[in-house]
């Protein structure tokens, strides 16, 4: 079965540079979630989109922005990168029908971002 | 914000032993999920629980959604070396509002299985 695709899998950037992470959800999934996982930490919710509209926002820095496109893929744009942005970034997708049992999230393999 | 307390933080067991881990929350969730994560990889869904009191099995794994909707446990029976990894519980609250759909994770349980 098709899974969530994320690219790139690894990314190395310098401080103050920008980065773009891409997420391709499971076919027919209309909702995308972004999470950040620091070393030894649990994933923390950043932002989500449902039908191309932002549906929820978590602890996402103002330097980060994201959007969901007409084909439902999503991109997370990160500017003025800081050392502390080094982390695993996961995208999860779901088919959201607004009720328990209909929004099970499946995660992609992640993008490991290293800021030097 | 909502927080999940997951315990134990780590477990070292012998192959063949049973394992139990749990999560508690100060607030209610209407969905509980258990994920397994290998180093550098994405969390993989193990079991999803949608109703208070629900007990669900997936092979050697069994999980329950607490009656109060504030807790859940995961049991692994007859552990094998490939069970090694980090297990996360996650709570989800659906139904509108600013917490719509996002997952709140526990701190994780690191499982080591000795052959």
PDB file of C-alpha atoms in Angstrom:
ATOM      1  CA  UNK A   1       0.000   0.000   0.000  1.00  0.00           C
ATOM      2  CA  UNK A   2       1.165   3.517  -0.735  1.00  0.00           C
ATOM      3  CA  UNK A   3       2.573   5.416   2.216  1.00  0.00           C
ATOM      4  CA  UNK A   4       3.367   9.014   3.039  1.00  0.00           C
ATOM      5  CA  UNK A   5       6.358  10.263   1.077  1.00  0.00           C
ATOM      6  CA  UNK A   6       8.696  12.919   2.399  1.00  0.00           C
ATOM      7  CA  UNK A   7      11.595  14.601   0.658  1.00  0.00           C
ATOM      8  CA  UNK A   8      14.375  15.089   1.109  1.00  0.00           C
ATOM      9  CA  UNK A   9      15.193  12.421   3.682  1.00  0.00           C
ATOM     10  CA  UNK A  10      18.265  14.315   4.844  1.00  0.00           C
ATOM     11  CA  UNK A  11      19.094  18.010   4.629  1.00  0.00           C
ATOM     12  CA  UNK A  12      22.097  19.928   5.844  1.00  0.00           C
ATOM     13  CA  UNK A  13      21.935  23.720   6.033  1.00  0.00           C
ATOM     14  CA  UNK A  14      23.925  26.571   7.469  1.00  0.00           C
ATOM     15  CA  UNK A  15      22.558  28.999  10.056  1.00  0.00           C
ATOM     16  CA  UNK A  16      20.349  31.717   8.561  1.00  0.00           C
ATOM     17  CA  UNK A  17      19.678  29.677   5.427  1.00  0.00           C
ATOM     18  CA  UNK A  18      16.248  28.542   4.286  1.00  0.00           C
ATOM     19  CA  UNK A  19      14.889  25.043   3.814  1.00  0.00           C
ATOM     20  CA  UNK A  20      11.825  23.531   2.160  1.00  0.00           C
ATOM     21  CA  UNK A  21      10.478  20.159   3.204  1.00  0.00           C
ATOM     22  CA  UNK A  22       7.917  18.341   1.084  1.00  0.00           C
ATOM     23  CA  UNK A  23       5.204  15.874   1.996  1.00  0.00           C
ATOM     24  CA  UNK A  24       3.088  13.740  -0.307  1.00  0.00           C
ATOM     25  CA  UNK A  25       0.140  12.211   1.572  1.00  0.00           C
ATOM     26  CA  UNK A  26      -1.376   8.801   1.060  1.00  0.00           C
ATOM     27  CA  UNK A  27      -3.675   8.900  -2.001  1.00  0.00           C
ATOM     28  CA  UNK A  28      -7.184  10.176  -1.165  1.00  0.00           C
ATOM     29  CA  UNK A  29      -6.029  11.577   2.174  1.00  0.00           C
ATOM     30  CA  UNK A  30      -7.100  15.192   2.530  1.00  0.00           C
ATOM     31  CA  UNK A  31      -5.414  16.180   5.789  1.00  0.00           C
ATOM     32  CA  UNK A  32      -1.740  16.731   6.466  1.00  0.00           C
ATOM     33  CA  UNK A  33      -0.024  17.255   9.835  1.00  0.00           C
ATOM     34  CA  UNK A  34       3.549  18.394  10.457  1.00  0.00           C
ATOM     35  CA  UNK A  35       5.482  17.375  13.593  1.00  0.00           C
ATOM     36  CA  UNK A  36       8.966  18.191  14.862  1.00  0.00           C
ATOM     37  CA  UNK A  37      10.946  15.676  16.906  1.00  0.00           C
ATOM     38  CA  UNK A  38      14.115  16.767  18.665  1.00  0.00           C
ATOM     39  CA  UNK A  39      16.770  14.269  19.810  1.00  0.00           C
ATOM     40  CA  UNK A  40      15.349  12.009  22.509  1.00  0.00           C
ATOM     41  CA  UNK A  41      12.028  13.842  22.435  1.00  0.00           C
ATOM     42  CA  UNK A  42       8.503  12.942  21.438  1.00  0.00           C
ATOM     43  CA  UNK A  43       7.023  14.467  18.271  1.00  0.00           C
ATOM     44  CA  UNK A  44       5.559  17.934  18.744  1.00  0.00           C
ATOM     45  CA  UNK A  45       2.710  19.196  16.574  1.00  0.00           C
ATOM     46  CA  UNK A  46       3.523  22.167  14.340  1.00  0.00           C
ATOM     47  CA  UNK A  47       0.653  22.760  11.949  1.00  0.00           C
ATOM     48  CA  UNK A  48      -2.080  20.983   9.999  1.00  0.00           C
ATOM     49  CA  UNK A  49      -4.081  21.464   6.832  1.00  0.00           C
ATOM     50  CA  UNK A  50      -7.464  20.124   5.775  1.00  0.00           C
ATOM     51  CA  UNK A  51      -8.612  20.551   2.194  1.00  0.00           C
ATOM     52  CA  UNK A  52      -5.828  23.060   1.537  1.00  0.00           C
ATOM     53  CA  UNK A  53      -6.808  25.296   4.455  1.00  0.00           C
ATOM     54  CA  UNK A  54      -4.876  25.585   7.712  1.00  0.00           C
ATOM     55  CA  UNK A  55      -6.876  23.702  10.318  1.00  0.00           C
ATOM     56  CA  UNK A  56      -4.746  23.963  13.439  1.00  0.00           C
ATOM     57  CA  UNK A  57      -1.508  25.512  14.617  1.00  0.00           C
ATOM     58  CA  UNK A  58       0.838  24.393  17.342  1.00  0.00           C
ATOM     59  CA  UNK A  59       4.279  25.490  18.468  1.00  0.00           C
ATOM     60  CA  UNK A  60       5.450  26.617  15.059  1.00  0.00           C
ATOM     61  CA  UNK A  61       7.934  29.507  14.970  1.00  0.00           C
ATOM     62  CA  UNK A  62       7.012  32.582  12.959  1.00  0.00           C
ATOM     63  CA  UNK A  63      10.064  31.810  10.782  1.00  0.00           C
ATOM     64  CA  UNK A  64       8.257  28.715   9.529  1.00  0.00           C
ATOM     65  CA  UNK A  65       5.351  28.644   7.125  1.00  0.00           C
ATOM     66  CA  UNK A  66       3.497  25.883   5.392  1.00  0.00           C
ATOM     67  CA  UNK A  67       0.811  25.292   2.838  1.00  0.00           C
ATOM     68  CA  UNK A  68      -1.149  22.508   1.208  1.00  0.00           C
ATOM     69  CA  UNK A  69      -1.508  22.519  -2.548  1.00  0.00           C
ATOM     70  CA  UNK A  70      -4.346  21.512  -4.870  1.00  0.00           C
ATOM     71  CA  UNK A  71      -2.894  18.000  -5.242  1.00  0.00           C
ATOM     72  CA  UNK A  72      -2.887  17.762  -1.399  1.00  0.00           C
ATOM     73  CA  UNK A  73       0.877  17.684  -1.067  1.00  0.00           C
ATOM     74  CA  UNK A  74       2.278  20.048   1.539  1.00  0.00           C
ATOM     75  CA  UNK A  75       5.470  22.035   1.955  1.00  0.00           C
ATOM     76  CA  UNK A  76       7.040  23.335   5.148  1.00  0.00           C
ATOM     77  CA  UNK A  77       9.195  26.395   4.553  1.00  0.00           C
ATOM     78  CA  UNK A  78      11.774  27.276   7.163  1.00  0.00           C
ATOM     79  CA  UNK A  79      13.712  30.536   7.054  1.00  0.00           C
ATOM     80  CA  UNK A  80      16.536  32.061   9.101  1.00  0.00           C
ATOM     81  CA  UNK A  81      17.480  28.604  10.301  1.00  0.00           C
ATOM     82  CA  UNK A  82      18.888  28.266  13.807  1.00  0.00           C
ATOM     83  CA  UNK A  83      20.959  25.500  15.372  1.00  0.00           C
ATOM     84  CA  UNK A  84      17.943  24.551  17.468  1.00  0.00           C
ATOM     85  CA  UNK A  85      15.925  23.762  14.355  1.00  0.00           C
ATOM     86  CA  UNK A  86      17.985  20.597  13.885  1.00  0.00           C
ATOM     87  CA  UNK A  87      15.475  17.801  14.281  1.00  0.00           C
ATOM     88  CA  UNK A  88      13.441  15.146  12.538  1.00  0.00           C
ATOM     89  CA  UNK A  89      10.422  16.593  10.773  1.00  0.00           C
ATOM     90  CA  UNK A  90       7.519  14.259  10.171  1.00  0.00           C
ATOM     91  CA  UNK A  91       4.491  14.612   8.019  1.00  0.00           C
ATOM     92  CA  UNK A  92       1.388  12.534   8.721  1.00  0.00           C
ATOM     93  CA  UNK A  93      -1.717  12.224   6.601  1.00  0.00           C
ATOM     94  CA  UNK A  94      -5.277  11.147   7.246  1.00  0.00           C
ATOM     95  CA  UNK A  95      -8.666  10.996   5.625  1.00  0.00           C
ATOM     96  CA  UNK A  96     -10.536  13.417   7.843  1.00  0.00           C
ATOM     97  CA  UNK A  97     -14.231  12.948   8.327  1.00  0.00           C
ATOM     98  CA  UNK A  98     -14.404  14.730  11.655  1.00  0.00           C
ATOM     99  CA  UNK A  99     -15.266  11.831  13.924  1.00  0.00           C
ATOM    100  CA  UNK A 100     -13.254   9.404  16.053  1.00  0.00           C
ATOM    101  CA  UNK A 101     -12.028   6.520  13.993  1.00  0.00           C
ATOM    102  CA  UNK A 102     -11.917   8.507  10.776  1.00  0.00           C
ATOM    103  CA  UNK A 103      -8.787  10.530  11.305  1.00  0.00           C
ATOM    104  CA  UNK A 104      -6.100   7.924  11.945  1.00  0.00           C
ATOM    105  CA  UNK A 105      -2.751   9.477  11.113  1.00  0.00           C
ATOM    106  CA  UNK A 106      -0.067   7.639   9.189  1.00  0.00           C
ATOM    107  CA  UNK A 107       3.432   9.004   9.344  1.00  0.00           C
ATOM    108  CA  UNK A 108       6.053   9.445   6.678  1.00  0.00           C
ATOM    109  CA  UNK A 109       9.707   8.421   7.151  1.00  0.00           C
ATOM    110  CA  UNK A 110      10.709  11.952   8.105  1.00  0.00           C
ATOM    111  CA  UNK A 111      13.279  14.514   7.008  1.00  0.00           C
ATOM    112  CA  UNK A 112      16.363  14.836   9.170  1.00  0.00           C
ATOM    113  CA  UNK A 113      17.393  18.494   9.163  1.00  0.00           C
ATOM    114  CA  UNK A 114      20.844  19.391  10.422  1.00  0.00           C
ATOM    115  CA  UNK A 115      21.696  23.063  10.860  1.00  0.00           C
ATOM    116  CA  UNK A 116      25.419  23.818  11.111  1.00  0.00           C
TER     117      UNK A 116
ATOM    118  CA  UNK B   1      -1.484  22.435  27.196  1.00  0.00           C
ATOM    119  CA  UNK B   2      -2.364  18.775  27.347  1.00  0.00           C
ATOM    120  CA  UNK B   3       0.350  16.410  28.518  1.00  0.00           C
ATOM    121  CA  UNK B   4       0.610  12.668  28.510  1.00  0.00           C
ATOM    122  CA  UNK B   5       2.638  10.835  31.124  1.00  0.00           C
ATOM    123  CA  UNK B   6       4.018   7.593  29.736  1.00  0.00           C
ATOM    124  CA  UNK B   7       5.731   4.976  31.849  1.00  0.00           C
ATOM    125  CA  UNK B   8       8.086   3.344  32.164  1.00  0.00           C
ATOM    126  CA  UNK B   9      10.690   5.442  30.364  1.00  0.00           C
ATOM    127  CA  UNK B  10      12.714   2.355  29.493  1.00  0.00           C
ATOM    128  CA  UNK B  11      12.556  -1.398  29.871  1.00  0.00           C
ATOM    129  CA  UNK B  12      15.207  -4.089  29.571  1.00  0.00           C
ATOM    130  CA  UNK B  13      13.699  -7.545  29.232  1.00  0.00           C
ATOM    131  CA  UNK B  14      14.577 -11.059  28.147  1.00  0.00           C
ATOM    132  CA  UNK B  15      13.181 -12.528  24.978  1.00  0.00           C
ATOM    133  CA  UNK B  16       9.900 -14.288  25.707  1.00  0.00           C
ATOM    134  CA  UNK B  17       8.863 -12.006  28.553  1.00  0.00           C
ATOM    135  CA  UNK B  18       5.697  -9.957  28.532  1.00  0.00           C
ATOM    136  CA  UNK B  19       5.806  -6.151  28.554  1.00  0.00           C
ATOM    137  CA  UNK B  20       3.356  -3.568  29.791  1.00  0.00           C
ATOM    138  CA  UNK B  21       3.425   0.203  29.412  1.00  0.00           C
ATOM    139  CA  UNK B  22       0.830   2.875  30.054  1.00  0.00           C
ATOM    140  CA  UNK B  23      -0.132   6.464  29.525  1.00  0.00           C
ATOM    141  CA  UNK B  24      -2.165   8.817  31.656  1.00  0.00           C
ATOM    142  CA  UNK B  25      -3.511  12.248  30.913  1.00  0.00           C
ATOM    143  CA  UNK B  26      -4.926  15.107  32.930  1.00  0.00           C
ATOM    144  CA  UNK B  27      -7.557  15.644  30.267  1.00  0.00           C
ATOM    145  CA  UNK B  28      -9.865  13.540  28.134  1.00  0.00           C
ATOM    146  CA  UNK B  29      -9.098  12.209  24.692  1.00  0.00           C
ATOM    147  CA  UNK B  30     -11.591  10.475  22.432  1.00  0.00           C
ATOM    148  CA  UNK B  31      -8.974   8.483  20.555  1.00  0.00           C
ATOM    149  CA  UNK B  32      -5.850   6.765  21.847  1.00  0.00           C
ATOM    150  CA  UNK B  33      -3.149   5.432  19.547  1.00  0.00           C
ATOM    151  CA  UNK B  34       0.023   3.448  20.047  1.00  0.00           C
ATOM    152  CA  UNK B  35       2.976   3.876  17.689  1.00  0.00           C
ATOM    153  CA  UNK B  36       6.382   2.192  17.432  1.00  0.00           C
ATOM    154  CA  UNK B  37       9.383   4.126  16.182  1.00  0.00           C
ATOM    155  CA  UNK B  38      12.732   2.772  15.069  1.00  0.00           C
ATOM    156  CA  UNK B  39      15.714   5.160  15.233  1.00  0.00           C
ATOM    157  CA  UNK B  40      15.605   7.745  12.461  1.00  0.00           C
ATOM    158  CA  UNK B  41      12.312   6.456  11.096  1.00  0.00           C
ATOM    159  CA  UNK B  42       8.717   7.602  11.288  1.00  0.00           C
ATOM    160  CA  UNK B  43       6.274   6.295  13.900  1.00  0.00           C
ATOM    161  CA  UNK B  44       4.378   3.221  12.735  1.00  0.00           C
ATOM    162  CA  UNK B  45       0.806   2.766  13.917  1.00  0.00           C
ATOM    163  CA  UNK B  46       0.312  -0.349  16.057  1.00  0.00           C
ATOM    164  CA  UNK B  47      -3.160  -0.018  17.514  1.00  0.00           C
ATOM    165  CA  UNK B  48      -5.911   2.623  17.455  1.00  0.00           C
ATOM    166  CA  UNK B  49      -8.615   2.828  20.138  1.00  0.00           C
ATOM    167  CA  UNK B  50     -11.806   4.799  19.597  1.00  0.00           C
ATOM    168  CA  UNK B  51     -14.171   3.963  22.459  1.00  0.00           C
ATOM    169  CA  UNK B  52     -13.800   4.198  26.220  1.00  0.00           C
ATOM    170  CA  UNK B  53     -13.294   0.706  27.625  1.00  0.00           C
ATOM    171  CA  UNK B  54     -12.317  -0.719  24.240  1.00  0.00           C
ATOM    172  CA  UNK B  55      -9.823  -3.591  24.322  1.00  0.00           C
ATOM    173  CA  UNK B  56      -8.114  -4.300  21.006  1.00  0.00           C
ATOM    174  CA  UNK B  57      -5.505  -6.853  19.952  1.00  0.00           C
ATOM    175  CA  UNK B  58      -3.083  -6.915  17.045  1.00  0.00           C
ATOM    176  CA  UNK B  59      -1.129 -10.158  17.111  1.00  0.00           C
ATOM    177  CA  UNK B  60       0.943 -10.197  20.291  1.00  0.00           C
ATOM    178  CA  UNK B  61      -0.101  -6.637  21.124  1.00  0.00           C
ATOM    179  CA  UNK B  62      -3.105  -5.725  23.247  1.00  0.00           C
ATOM    180  CA  UNK B  63      -4.192  -2.210  24.134  1.00  0.00           C
ATOM    181  CA  UNK B  64      -7.050  -0.756  26.140  1.00  0.00           C
ATOM    182  CA  UNK B  65      -8.758   2.627  26.190  1.00  0.00           C
ATOM    183  CA  UNK B  66      -9.453   3.533  29.819  1.00  0.00           C
ATOM    184  CA  UNK B  67     -13.031   4.028  30.994  1.00  0.00           C
ATOM    185  CA  UNK B  68     -12.272   7.562  32.167  1.00  0.00           C
ATOM    186  CA  UNK B  69     -10.817   8.356  28.688  1.00  0.00           C
ATOM    187  CA  UNK B  70      -7.723   9.649  30.456  1.00  0.00           C
ATOM    188  CA  UNK B  71      -5.508   6.578  30.177  1.00  0.00           C
ATOM    189  CA  UNK B  72      -4.452   3.663  28.030  1.00  0.00           C
ATOM    190  CA  UNK B  73      -2.116   0.702  28.286  1.00  0.00           C
ATOM    191  CA  UNK B  74      -0.234  -1.465  25.815  1.00  0.00           C
ATOM    192  CA  UNK B  75       0.815  -5.041  26.479  1.00  0.00           C
ATOM    193  CA  UNK B  76       3.267  -7.039  24.368  1.00  0.00           C
ATOM    194  CA  UNK B  77       3.292 -10.760  24.996  1.00  0.00           C
ATOM    195  CA  UNK B  78       6.167 -13.161  24.381  1.00  0.00           C
ATOM    196  CA  UNK B  79       8.589 -10.444  23.294  1.00  0.00           C
ATOM    197  CA  UNK B  80      11.032 -11.072  20.458  1.00  0.00           C
ATOM    198  CA  UNK B  81      14.215  -9.179  19.472  1.00  0.00           C
ATOM    199  CA  UNK B  82      12.452  -7.243  16.702  1.00  0.00           C
ATOM    200  CA  UNK B  83      10.177  -5.643  19.304  1.00  0.00           C
ATOM    201  CA  UNK B  84      13.101  -3.373  20.161  1.00  0.00           C
ATOM    202  CA  UNK B  85      12.287   0.277  19.610  1.00  0.00           C
ATOM    203  CA  UNK B  86      10.555   3.271  21.111  1.00  0.00           C
ATOM    204  CA  UNK B  87       6.847   2.991  21.837  1.00  0.00           C
ATOM    205  CA  UNK B  88       4.735   6.125  21.962  1.00  0.00           C
ATOM    206  CA  UNK B  89       1.192   6.599  23.101  1.00  0.00           C
ATOM    207  CA  UNK B  90      -0.729   9.453  21.520  1.00  0.00           C
ATOM    208  CA  UNK B  91      -4.028  11.055  22.361  1.00  0.00           C
ATOM    209  CA  UNK B  92      -6.317  12.729  19.899  1.00  0.00           C
ATOM    210  CA  UNK B  93      -9.313  14.951  20.474  1.00  0.00           C
ATOM    211  CA  UNK B  94     -11.692  15.306  17.575  1.00  0.00           C
ATOM    212  CA  UNK B  95     -14.766  17.421  17.338  1.00  0.00           C
ATOM    213  CA  UNK B  96     -13.757  20.952  16.587  1.00  0.00           C
ATOM    214  CA  UNK B  97     -11.945  23.675  18.422  1.00  0.00           C
ATOM    215  CA  UNK B  98      -8.291  24.509  18.290  1.00  0.00           C
ATOM    216  CA  UNK B  99      -7.210  20.995  19.206  1.00  0.00           C
ATOM    217  CA  UNK B 100      -8.857  19.441  16.179  1.00  0.00           C
ATOM    218  CA  UNK B 101      -7.087  16.268  15.097  1.00  0.00           C
ATOM    219  CA  UNK B 102      -3.552  16.909  16.292  1.00  0.00           C
ATOM    220  CA  UNK B 103      -1.783  14.187  18.254  1.00  0.00           C
ATOM    221  CA  UNK B 104      -0.342  14.743  21.699  1.00  0.00           C
ATOM    222  CA  UNK B 105       2.398  12.213  22.395  1.00  0.00           C
ATOM    223  CA  UNK B 106       3.697  10.614  25.535  1.00  0.00           C
ATOM    224  CA  UNK B 107       7.419  10.760  26.282  1.00  0.00           C
ATOM    225  CA  UNK B 108       7.986   7.282  24.895  1.00  0.00           C
ATOM    226  CA  UNK B 109       9.110   3.939  26.314  1.00  0.00           C
ATOM    227  CA  UNK B 110      12.452   2.596  25.090  1.00  0.00           C
ATOM    228  CA  UNK B 111      12.247  -1.184  24.878  1.00  0.00           C
ATOM    229  CA  UNK B 112      15.352  -3.372  24.784  1.00  0.00           C
ATOM    230  CA  UNK B 113      14.962  -7.127  24.347  1.00  0.00           C
ATOM    231  CA  UNK B 114      17.898  -9.396  25.164  1.00  0.00           C
ATOM    232  CA  UNK B 115      18.008 -12.657  23.176  1.00  0.00           C
TER     233      UNK B 115
END
